Short mmCIF file of C-alpha atoms in Angstrom, two decimals:
data_model
loop_
_atom_site.label_atom_id
_atom_site.label_comp_id
_atom_site.label_asym_id
_atom_site.label_seq_id
_atom_site.Cartn_x
_atom_site.Cartn_y
_atom_site.Cartn_z
CA UNK A 20 -0.73 5.10 65.91
CA UNK A 21 -0.63 3.81 62.37
CA UNK A 22 -3.94 2.96 61.06
CA UNK A 23 -4.08 -0.43 59.30
CA UNK A 24 -6.01 -0.71 56.05
CA UNK A 25 -7.63 -3.87 55.65
CA UNK A 26 -6.48 -5.11 52.37
CA UNK A 27 -9.53 -6.21 50.11
CA UNK A 28 -9.37 -8.62 47.01
CA UNK A 29 -10.34 -6.96 43.82
CA UNK A 30 -12.50 -9.16 41.42
CA UNK A 31 -10.48 -9.95 38.29
CA UNK A 32 -12.51 -8.92 35.19
CA UNK A 33 -12.41 -10.93 31.90
CA UNK A 34 -13.31 -10.39 28.40
CA UNK A 35 -16.98 -10.82 27.41
CA UNK A 36 -17.40 -14.59 26.37
CA UNK A 37 -16.88 -15.07 22.47
CA UNK A 38 -15.02 -11.44 22.30
CA UNK A 39 -11.34 -12.11 22.29
CA UNK A 40 -8.24 -10.09 22.79
CA UNK A 41 -5.66 -10.41 19.84
CA UNK A 42 -2.41 -10.20 21.43
CA UNK A 43 1.34 -10.29 20.32
CA UNK A 44 2.75 -12.21 18.51
CA UNK A 45 -0.72 -13.29 16.81
CA UNK A 46 -1.70 -9.69 16.11
CA UNK A 47 1.37 -9.46 13.80
CA UNK A 48 -0.43 -12.21 11.52
CA UNK A 49 -3.62 -9.91 11.46
CA UNK A 50 -1.50 -6.81 10.45
CA UNK A 51 0.25 -8.97 7.73
CA UNK A 52 -3.12 -9.96 6.44
CA UNK A 53 -4.67 -6.61 6.71
CA UNK A 54 -1.60 -5.18 4.73
CA UNK A 55 -1.92 -7.62 1.84
CA UNK A 56 -5.69 -6.81 1.75
CA UNK A 57 -4.90 -3.00 1.30
CA UNK A 58 -2.54 -3.68 -1.41
CA UNK A 59 -5.03 -5.97 -3.29
CA UNK A 60 -7.79 -3.30 -2.78
CA UNK A 61 -5.40 -0.90 -4.43
CA UNK A 62 -4.73 -3.09 -7.42
CA UNK A 63 -8.38 -3.50 -8.12
CA UNK A 64 -9.11 0.35 -7.69
CA UNK A 65 -11.40 -0.05 -4.51
CA UNK A 66 -11.53 2.75 -2.02
CA UNK A 67 -11.80 2.48 1.78
CA UNK A 68 -15.10 3.32 3.74
CA UNK A 69 -15.36 3.24 7.45
CA UNK A 70 -18.83 3.25 8.77
CA UNK A 71 -20.13 3.30 12.64
CA UNK A 72 -20.27 0.17 14.63
CA UNK A 73 -23.48 0.90 15.93
CA UNK A 74 -26.53 1.78 13.38
CA UNK A 75 -30.26 2.37 13.99
CA UNK A 76 -31.97 -1.20 14.65
CA UNK A 77 -34.42 -0.50 11.75
CA UNK A 78 -31.69 -0.50 9.41
CA UNK A 79 -31.10 -4.25 9.91
CA UNK A 80 -34.54 -5.26 10.20
CA UNK A 81 -35.22 -3.49 6.91
CA UNK A 82 -32.40 -4.85 5.06
CA UNK A 83 -31.91 -8.20 6.35
CA UNK A 84 -35.33 -9.55 6.73
CA UNK A 85 -37.43 -9.83 10.19
CA UNK A 86 -37.44 -13.75 9.57
CA UNK A 87 -33.79 -14.52 9.47
CA UNK A 88 -31.48 -15.90 12.31
CA UNK A 89 -29.56 -12.66 12.55
CA UNK A 90 -32.54 -10.47 13.46
CA UNK A 91 -34.76 -12.95 15.40
CA UNK A 92 -31.87 -14.52 17.53
CA UNK A 93 -28.39 -12.94 17.18
CA UNK A 94 -28.41 -9.02 17.17
CA UNK A 95 -26.99 -7.17 20.08
CA UNK A 96 -29.83 -4.55 20.35
CA UNK A 97 -30.40 -2.12 22.85
CA UNK A 98 -32.23 1.33 23.85
CA UNK A 99 -30.32 4.32 24.25
CA UNK A 100 -31.37 5.56 27.73
CA UNK A 101 -30.67 9.12 26.98
CA UNK A 102 -32.96 9.49 24.09
CA UNK A 103 -34.66 6.17 23.45
CA UNK A 104 -33.25 5.46 20.20
CA UNK A 105 -33.15 1.69 19.12
CA UNK A 106 -29.67 0.88 18.38
CA UNK A 107 -27.83 -2.36 17.12
CA UNK A 108 -24.15 -3.46 17.03
CA UNK A 109 -23.66 -4.02 13.62
CA UNK A 110 -23.96 -7.81 12.55
CA UNK A 111 -22.71 -7.27 9.20
CA UNK A 112 -21.61 -4.20 7.18
CA UNK A 113 -23.29 -4.13 3.80
CA UNK A 114 -26.35 -2.63 4.93
CA UNK A 115 -24.21 0.24 6.82
CA UNK A 116 -22.19 0.76 3.52
CA UNK A 117 -25.47 1.37 1.59
CA UNK A 118 -26.81 3.48 4.28
CA UNK A 119 -24.00 5.53 4.05
CA UNK A 120 -23.82 5.66 0.08
CA UNK A 121 -27.71 6.67 0.13
CA UNK A 122 -27.27 9.26 3.02
CA UNK A 123 -24.13 10.94 1.35
CA UNK A 124 -25.37 10.43 -2.37
CA UNK A 125 -22.16 8.95 -3.14
CA UNK A 126 -23.41 7.52 -6.53
CA UNK A 127 -24.34 11.02 -7.94
CA UNK A 128 -21.70 10.85 -10.50
CA UNK A 129 -21.37 7.28 -11.14
CA UNK A 130 -20.64 3.74 -9.37
CA UNK A 131 -18.35 3.42 -6.64
CA UNK A 132 -16.24 0.54 -5.57
CA UNK A 133 -15.77 0.27 -1.88
CA UNK A 134 -14.05 -2.01 0.91
CA UNK A 135 -14.02 -2.17 4.58
CA UNK A 136 -12.45 -4.05 7.57
CA UNK A 137 -13.76 -4.24 11.18
CA UNK A 138 -15.73 -5.84 13.70
CA UNK A 139 -19.10 -7.18 13.68
CA UNK A 140 -21.21 -8.65 16.52
CA UNK A 141 -23.83 -11.64 16.55
CA UNK A 142 -24.85 -13.38 19.69
CA UNK A 143 -24.09 -16.81 18.63
CA UNK A 144 -22.61 -19.91 20.42
CA UNK A 145 -18.89 -19.39 20.26
CA UNK A 146 -17.03 -22.14 18.36
CA UNK A 147 -13.85 -22.44 16.08
CA UNK A 148 -13.65 -19.63 13.72
CA UNK A 149 -16.95 -18.28 14.89
CA UNK A 150 -17.12 -15.71 17.79
CA UNK A 151 -19.65 -13.04 19.10
CA UNK A 152 -17.43 -10.29 18.18
CA UNK A 153 -15.77 -11.21 14.92
CA UNK A 154 -13.99 -9.27 12.06
CA UNK A 155 -14.75 -9.24 8.33
CA UNK A 156 -13.27 -7.83 5.29
CA UNK A 157 -15.91 -6.72 2.71
CA UNK A 158 -15.73 -5.35 -0.92
CA UNK A 159 -18.87 -3.58 -2.37
CA UNK A 160 -19.29 -2.33 -5.93
CA UNK A 161 -22.62 -0.15 -6.22
CA UNK A 162 -23.98 1.35 -9.24
CA UNK A 163 -22.93 -1.38 -11.44
CA UNK A 164 -25.45 -3.93 -13.05
CA UNK A 165 -23.25 -6.00 -15.38
CA UNK A 166 -22.35 -9.60 -14.58
CA UNK A 167 -18.54 -8.62 -15.30
CA UNK A 168 -18.51 -6.99 -11.87
CA UNK A 169 -19.55 -10.03 -9.99
CA UNK A 170 -16.80 -12.01 -11.90
CA UNK A 171 -14.46 -9.16 -10.99
CA UNK A 172 -15.26 -9.46 -7.16
CA UNK A 173 -14.86 -13.32 -7.40
CA UNK A 174 -11.35 -12.72 -9.12
CA UNK A 175 -10.57 -10.47 -6.58
CA UNK A 176 -11.25 -12.98 -3.85
CA UNK A 177 -9.11 -15.60 -5.71
CA UNK A 178 -6.29 -13.10 -5.98
CA UNK A 179 -6.28 -12.50 -2.35
CA UNK A 180 -6.05 -16.32 -1.68
CA UNK A 181 -3.15 -16.57 -3.80
CA UNK A 182 -1.35 -13.44 -2.04
CA UNK A 183 -1.79 -15.14 1.28
CA UNK A 184 -0.79 -18.50 0.38
CA UNK A 185 -4.30 -20.14 0.89
CA UNK A 186 -5.20 -23.50 -1.04
CA UNK A 187 -7.93 -26.27 -0.94
CA UNK A 188 -10.78 -23.52 -1.33
CA UNK A 189 -13.54 -24.45 -3.38
CA UNK A 190 -15.91 -21.83 -5.04
CA UNK A 191 -19.91 -22.58 -5.25
CA UNK A 192 -22.10 -20.35 -7.52
CA UNK A 193 -25.83 -20.15 -7.62
CA UNK A 194 -28.30 -17.46 -8.88
CA UNK A 195 -31.32 -16.54 -6.88
CA UNK A 196 -32.97 -14.79 -10.19
CA UNK A 197 -35.31 -11.70 -9.74
CA UNK A 198 -38.27 -11.32 -7.58
CA UNK A 199 -40.67 -12.53 -9.97
CA UNK A 200 -38.79 -15.86 -10.75
CA UNK A 201 -38.21 -16.09 -7.01
CA UNK A 202 -42.22 -15.78 -6.23
CA UNK A 203 -42.61 -18.55 -8.74
CA UNK A 204 -40.09 -20.78 -7.01
CA UNK A 205 -41.51 -19.74 -3.59
CA UNK A 206 -44.97 -20.96 -4.34
CA UNK A 207 -43.56 -24.23 -5.76
CA UNK A 208 -41.44 -24.71 -2.49
CA UNK A 209 -44.33 -24.01 -0.21
CA UNK A 210 -46.37 -26.61 -2.01
CA UNK A 211 -43.39 -29.07 -1.97
CA UNK A 212 -42.90 -28.91 1.90
CA UNK A 213 -46.57 -28.72 2.64
CA UNK A 214 -46.52 -32.19 0.90
CA UNK A 215 -43.80 -33.16 3.41
CA UNK A 216 -44.93 -31.47 6.40
CA UNK A 217 -44.63 -34.47 8.59
CA UNK A 218 -40.78 -34.63 8.08
CA UNK A 219 -40.44 -30.87 8.92
CA UNK A 220 -39.15 -29.59 12.19
CA UNK A 221 -40.93 -26.97 14.30
CA UNK A 222 -38.44 -24.22 12.83
CA UNK A 223 -39.04 -25.32 9.31
CA UNK A 224 -42.90 -25.35 9.78
CA UNK A 225 -42.69 -21.83 11.21
CA UNK A 226 -40.68 -20.46 8.37
CA UNK A 227 -42.43 -22.41 5.64
CA UNK A 228 -45.05 -19.59 4.61
CA UNK A 229 -42.70 -16.69 5.64
CA UNK A 230 -39.41 -17.45 3.99
CA UNK A 231 -39.40 -21.01 2.40
CA UNK A 232 -35.94 -20.44 0.72
CA UNK A 233 -34.21 -20.66 4.14
CA UNK A 234 -35.63 -24.26 4.37
CA UNK A 235 -32.88 -25.05 1.92
CA UNK A 236 -30.03 -24.23 4.26
CA UNK A 237 -31.30 -26.48 7.07
CA UNK A 238 -28.83 -28.77 8.55
CA UNK A 239 -31.47 -31.21 10.04
CA UNK A 240 -30.28 -34.57 8.75
CA UNK A 241 -33.95 -35.91 8.79
CA UNK A 242 -34.87 -33.17 6.28
CA UNK A 243 -32.12 -33.53 3.73
CA UNK A 244 -34.02 -36.19 1.58
CA UNK A 245 -36.70 -33.70 1.32
CA UNK A 246 -34.65 -30.71 0.65
CA UNK A 247 -32.77 -32.56 -2.15
CA UNK A 248 -36.16 -33.20 -3.87
CA UNK A 249 -37.26 -29.68 -3.56
CA UNK A 250 -37.83 -27.59 -6.84
CA UNK A 251 -34.71 -25.87 -8.08
CA UNK A 252 -34.89 -21.94 -8.46
CA UNK A 253 -32.12 -22.48 -11.41
CA UNK A 254 -35.34 -24.05 -13.32
CA UNK A 255 -37.44 -20.90 -12.83
CA UNK A 256 -34.86 -18.57 -14.19
CA UNK A 257 -35.72 -16.30 -17.20
CA UNK A 258 -33.61 -15.62 -20.01
CA UNK A 259 -31.98 -12.39 -18.53
CA UNK A 260 -31.32 -14.04 -15.42
CA UNK A 261 -29.64 -17.02 -17.27
CA UNK A 262 -27.68 -14.48 -19.32
CA UNK A 263 -26.26 -12.86 -16.21
CA UNK A 264 -25.12 -16.15 -14.85
CA UNK A 265 -23.60 -17.02 -18.25
CA UNK A 266 -21.48 -13.92 -18.26
CA UNK A 267 -20.21 -14.61 -14.77
CA UNK A 268 -19.20 -18.04 -15.37
CA UNK A 269 -17.71 -17.60 -18.84
CA UNK A 270 -15.53 -14.82 -17.40
CA UNK A 271 -14.38 -17.51 -14.72
CA UNK A 272 -13.71 -20.07 -17.27
CA UNK A 273 -11.48 -17.71 -19.30
CA UNK A 274 -9.48 -16.96 -16.23
CA UNK A 275 -9.29 -20.67 -15.14
CA UNK A 276 -11.07 -20.30 -12.04
CA UNK A 277 -12.69 -23.57 -10.96
CA UNK A 278 -16.19 -23.44 -9.42
CA UNK A 279 -19.42 -25.65 -9.05
CA UNK A 280 -22.99 -24.66 -9.51
CA UNK A 281 -24.81 -25.28 -6.28
CA UNK A 282 -28.73 -24.93 -6.93
CA UNK A 283 -29.14 -25.13 -3.10
CA UNK A 284 -26.96 -22.43 -2.11
CA UNK A 285 -28.75 -19.58 -0.62
CA UNK A 286 -27.59 -16.70 1.70
CA UNK A 287 -28.74 -15.81 5.14
CA UNK A 288 -29.88 -12.19 4.34
CA UNK A 289 -32.88 -11.36 2.39
CA UNK A 290 -31.43 -8.58 0.20
CA UNK A 291 -29.84 -10.91 -2.33
CA UNK A 292 -30.79 -11.38 -6.07
CA UNK A 293 -29.33 -13.06 -9.09
CA UNK A 294 -25.58 -14.04 -8.35
CA UNK A 295 -24.68 -15.43 -4.82
CA UNK A 296 -21.53 -17.24 -4.18
CA UNK A 297 -19.21 -18.91 -1.42
CA UNK A 298 -15.80 -19.94 -1.09
CA UNK A 299 -15.76 -22.92 1.27
CA UNK A 300 -13.37 -25.54 3.09
CA UNK A 301 -13.87 -28.74 4.81
CA UNK A 302 -10.78 -27.98 7.10
CA UNK A 303 -12.75 -26.05 9.63
CA UNK A 304 -15.67 -28.39 10.58
CA UNK A 305 -19.20 -26.85 10.35
CA UNK A 306 -17.71 -23.34 9.76
CA UNK A 307 -16.71 -24.08 6.19
CA UNK A 308 -17.80 -20.81 4.54
CA UNK A 309 -14.72 -18.25 4.74
CA UNK A 310 -16.10 -15.85 2.15
CA UNK A 311 -19.47 -15.29 0.75
CA UNK A 312 -21.57 -12.71 -1.36
CA UNK A 313 -23.44 -11.77 -4.16
CA UNK A 314 -25.71 -9.25 -6.02
CA UNK A 315 -28.30 -6.98 -4.04
CA UNK A 316 -29.88 -4.86 -6.51
CA UNK A 317 -32.88 -3.82 -4.46
CA UNK A 318 -31.30 -2.87 -1.10
CA UNK A 319 -30.68 0.82 -1.93
CA UNK A 320 -34.57 1.14 -2.30
CA UNK A 321 -35.24 -0.76 0.71
CA UNK A 322 -32.83 1.85 2.59
CA UNK A 323 -34.66 4.80 1.28
CA UNK A 324 -32.36 5.46 -1.80
CA UNK A 325 -32.88 5.56 -5.38
CA UNK A 326 -32.89 2.08 -7.41
CA UNK A 327 -29.14 1.18 -7.71
CA UNK A 328 -27.58 -2.29 -8.57
CA UNK A 329 -24.94 -3.41 -6.35
CA UNK A 330 -22.71 -6.64 -5.77
CA UNK A 331 -20.26 -7.48 -3.01
CA UNK A 332 -18.75 -10.03 -0.69
CA UNK A 333 -17.33 -10.24 2.79
CA UNK A 334 -14.83 -12.65 4.41
CA UNK A 335 -14.27 -13.84 8.09
CA UNK A 336 -10.69 -12.89 8.89
CA UNK A 337 -10.66 -15.06 12.04
CA UNK A 338 -11.61 -18.12 9.82
CA UNK A 339 -9.12 -17.24 7.04
CA UNK A 340 -6.19 -16.91 9.60
CA UNK A 341 -7.46 -20.07 11.20
CA UNK A 342 -7.53 -21.93 7.66
CA UNK A 343 -3.86 -20.64 6.98
CA UNK A 344 -2.63 -21.96 10.38
CA UNK A 345 -4.61 -25.25 9.58
CA UNK A 346 -2.63 -25.43 6.39
CA UNK A 347 0.76 -24.63 7.85
CA UNK A 348 1.15 -21.50 5.87
CA UNK A 349 4.01 -19.72 7.51
CA UNK A 350 3.48 -16.06 8.90
CA UNK A 351 6.17 -13.70 8.32
CA UNK A 352 5.67 -12.11 11.95
CA UNK A 353 7.15 -8.84 13.04
CA UNK A 354 10.70 -8.73 11.97
CA UNK A 355 13.07 -6.86 14.04
CA UNK A 356 15.99 -5.26 12.46
CA UNK A 357 18.19 -4.33 15.42
CA UNK A 358 18.16 -4.27 19.51
CA UNK A 359 19.88 -1.22 21.10
CA UNK A 360 22.18 -2.36 23.96
CA UNK A 361 22.83 0.65 26.32
CA UNK A 362 24.84 -0.49 29.28
CA UNK A 363 24.74 3.01 30.86
CA UNK A 364 21.97 5.40 31.49
CA UNK A 365 24.37 8.36 30.91
CA UNK A 366 24.48 7.04 27.23
CA UNK A 367 20.80 7.32 26.50
CA UNK A 368 20.44 10.95 25.16
CA UNK A 369 23.28 10.17 22.25
CA UNK A 370 21.80 6.54 21.94
CA UNK A 371 18.35 7.58 21.38
CA UNK A 372 19.23 10.38 19.00
CA UNK A 373 20.88 7.60 16.91
CA UNK A 374 18.07 5.33 17.16
CA UNK A 375 15.69 7.74 16.23
CA UNK A 376 17.55 8.69 13.17
CA UNK A 377 17.44 4.84 12.31
CA UNK A 378 13.75 4.66 12.90
CA UNK A 379 13.26 7.66 10.72
CA UNK A 380 15.00 5.78 7.95
CA UNK A 381 12.62 2.71 8.28
CA UNK A 382 14.92 0.51 10.59
CA UNK A 383 12.81 -1.60 13.14
CA UNK A 384 14.82 -0.91 16.30
CA UNK A 385 13.79 -2.33 19.95
CA UNK A 386 15.53 -0.25 22.71
CA UNK A 387 16.42 -1.79 26.03
CA UNK A 388 14.62 -0.05 28.95
CA UNK A 389 16.17 0.55 32.41
CA UNK A 390 14.58 -1.10 35.49
CA UNK A 391 14.25 0.45 38.87
CA UNK A 392 17.99 -0.21 39.41
CA UNK A 393 19.09 1.26 36.17
CA UNK A 394 20.28 -0.59 33.28
CA UNK A 395 20.72 -4.29 33.27
CA UNK A 396 24.12 -5.97 32.66
CA UNK A 397 25.59 -6.14 29.13
CA UNK A 398 25.11 -10.00 29.28
CA UNK A 399 21.52 -9.79 30.16
CA UNK A 400 20.91 -7.09 27.72
CA UNK A 401 22.63 -9.39 25.01
CA UNK A 402 20.43 -12.36 26.13
CA UNK A 403 17.26 -10.10 25.61
CA UNK A 404 18.86 -8.95 22.06
CA UNK A 405 19.24 -12.73 21.04
CA UNK A 406 15.70 -13.66 22.20
CA UNK A 407 13.96 -10.79 20.48
CA UNK A 408 14.88 -12.29 17.02
CA UNK A 409 16.80 -9.22 15.99
CA UNK A 410 19.33 -9.42 13.21
CA UNK A 411 21.52 -7.02 14.80
CA UNK A 412 22.68 -5.68 18.21
CA UNK A 413 23.58 -1.95 18.45
CA UNK A 414 25.95 -1.45 21.18
CA UNK A 415 26.11 2.04 22.84
CA UNK A 416 28.81 1.44 25.37
CA UNK A 417 31.17 3.92 27.38
CA UNK A 418 33.78 3.62 24.72
CA UNK A 419 31.68 3.83 21.72
CA UNK A 420 29.84 6.97 23.19
CA UNK A 421 33.32 8.80 23.87
CA UNK A 422 34.54 8.07 20.31
CA UNK A 423 31.27 8.98 18.45
CA UNK A 424 30.53 5.51 17.36
CA UNK A 425 28.04 2.50 17.72
CA UNK A 426 29.28 -1.07 17.31
CA UNK A 427 26.99 -3.27 15.25
CA UNK A 428 27.05 -6.87 15.89
CA UNK A 429 25.31 -9.68 13.86
CA UNK A 430 23.00 -11.93 15.86
CA UNK A 431 21.97 -13.99 12.94
CA UNK A 432 23.96 -15.75 10.36
CA UNK A 433 24.39 -13.98 7.12
CA UNK A 434 25.38 -10.57 8.29
CA UNK A 435 28.80 -9.21 8.81
CA UNK A 436 30.02 -10.26 12.20
CA UNK A 437 30.71 -6.86 13.67
CA UNK A 438 31.47 -3.28 12.35
CA UNK A 439 31.53 0.26 13.75
CA UNK A 440 29.36 3.02 12.57
CA UNK A 441 29.51 6.80 12.88
CA UNK A 442 26.95 7.77 15.78
CA UNK A 443 25.68 11.07 14.27
CA UNK A 444 25.43 9.54 10.60
CA UNK A 445 22.93 6.88 11.24
CA UNK A 446 20.77 7.78 8.35
CA UNK A 447 23.84 7.04 6.07
CA UNK A 448 24.22 3.47 7.30
CA UNK A 449 20.41 2.62 8.19
CA UNK A 450 19.99 0.73 4.89
CA UNK A 451 22.49 -1.84 5.92
CA UNK A 452 20.69 -2.96 8.80
CA UNK A 453 17.19 -3.59 7.05
CA UNK A 454 15.80 -6.76 6.15
CA UNK A 455 13.59 -7.34 3.12
CA UNK A 456 10.90 -9.10 5.26
#
C-alpha cells in the first residue's frame, strides 16, 4: 500500500521591511554607478577601505553622541549570546573607518585618503530614498588639517555629479567652529530657547540643555520662527575658524562651484567641527540631502587614538539613483554583445569552446541553455536572442560545426548583416563583436 503524505503549505518568507532586494535589470544601474565611483576615486588618489558591518556598540555611542536620534532610536543593537558582547549593525561608516585607522596605526607615515562603499542600517520609517538597510559611498581624508582638503572633497563630489549626469543639486556650507566657540554659542542658544520655552515641543525641551544645536535642525513648523531668530554660530567664530572657511570658499570660487552659506546647517553626529556641507535637491521631497559631510578633527581621540585632523563625506546611493531616475538620466544598462544559438546539444562542446574564447577576449555572450526536452527550436532561440538586446546572434548549427565555422548574424542596425567566422580562431575576430558601451 502506498502511503499518502499529506501536503502542507510552507509559509512564504519575505524580506525584512525596509531592506530591499536589488534585482536585474536595476542592479546594472548600481554596478554602473559603482564603477564610476571607483574611477573617480582613482583620479583623486583615494584608496579603498572595507570595514566590518558589525562594530562594538560603544564605538557609535562614543563617536555619534548618546543624545542623537541615531543612538537613541535607530541603531540595530544586540548582545552576542555566545560571549555577551554588545554589538551594533553600523548606522554609518566614518566611526568604523577611524576605528580601523587607529587600530592599525595607518597614519604612522602620514595622512591617508580612503573611500568605502557598502550597506548601513538604521531603524527608521521606510520612505522614498530612505530605508532600514541603505547604501553609502564615502570618502575620508585623515591626517590633513588644511581647508584645501575640505575643498578637494567637495570638488570630488561635484566631479561625480558631472560624471553621472546629475543636475539641479545645490551645495550648502557652514562652519561649526571649534569647541570653545561652540560652547559660547551653546550658552547663547540655551538662553534664547529658555526665553521661548513655551514654543518648544517636548523633544526640544528635553534636548535643550543636552544638545541645543540639534534644535536648529527641527522640522516642527511651530518652532521655525524661534529657530530663525536664534543666535548664529558664524557670529561666534574666531579668526582661525573664519580663515579656514575662507580657504574652502575661495577654492570653490576659483573652480566655479556655486554654493550658499547656510548658518543653520548642522549635522546629526556630534563629532563634527569647522566645515560642514550638504548637497541638496528639492526633487525627493523631505529626503532632500543626497550627500553630506564635514571636518571631524577630534574623532580620533574620542575613539582612543592620537590627535589627528580629518574630513569626509558620505552619499546615499539609493537617493542618488532615485534622483537620476527623477531627472530622466538614461542608464546604459547591461549591454550584451552576442547571444549563442545552439540548435543541437551535440554542438555544445565545440560551441562552448568558442564562446569561452570570446568571453576571454572581453565579449559579453549569453548562451542559450537546454531544457528537459533538449534544446529549443531555432525559431524559439532567435526570439530569445532578439529579446535579449544582444547586437549579434552566434549560430552554432549542424552545418557550421561540420565546417568548423560559426555564423554571426546582426540583430540590430549598424552591423554587417551576416558573416561566417572560423570556429577555432574566435579570439582573432572577437573585437568585431564588441560594443563601446
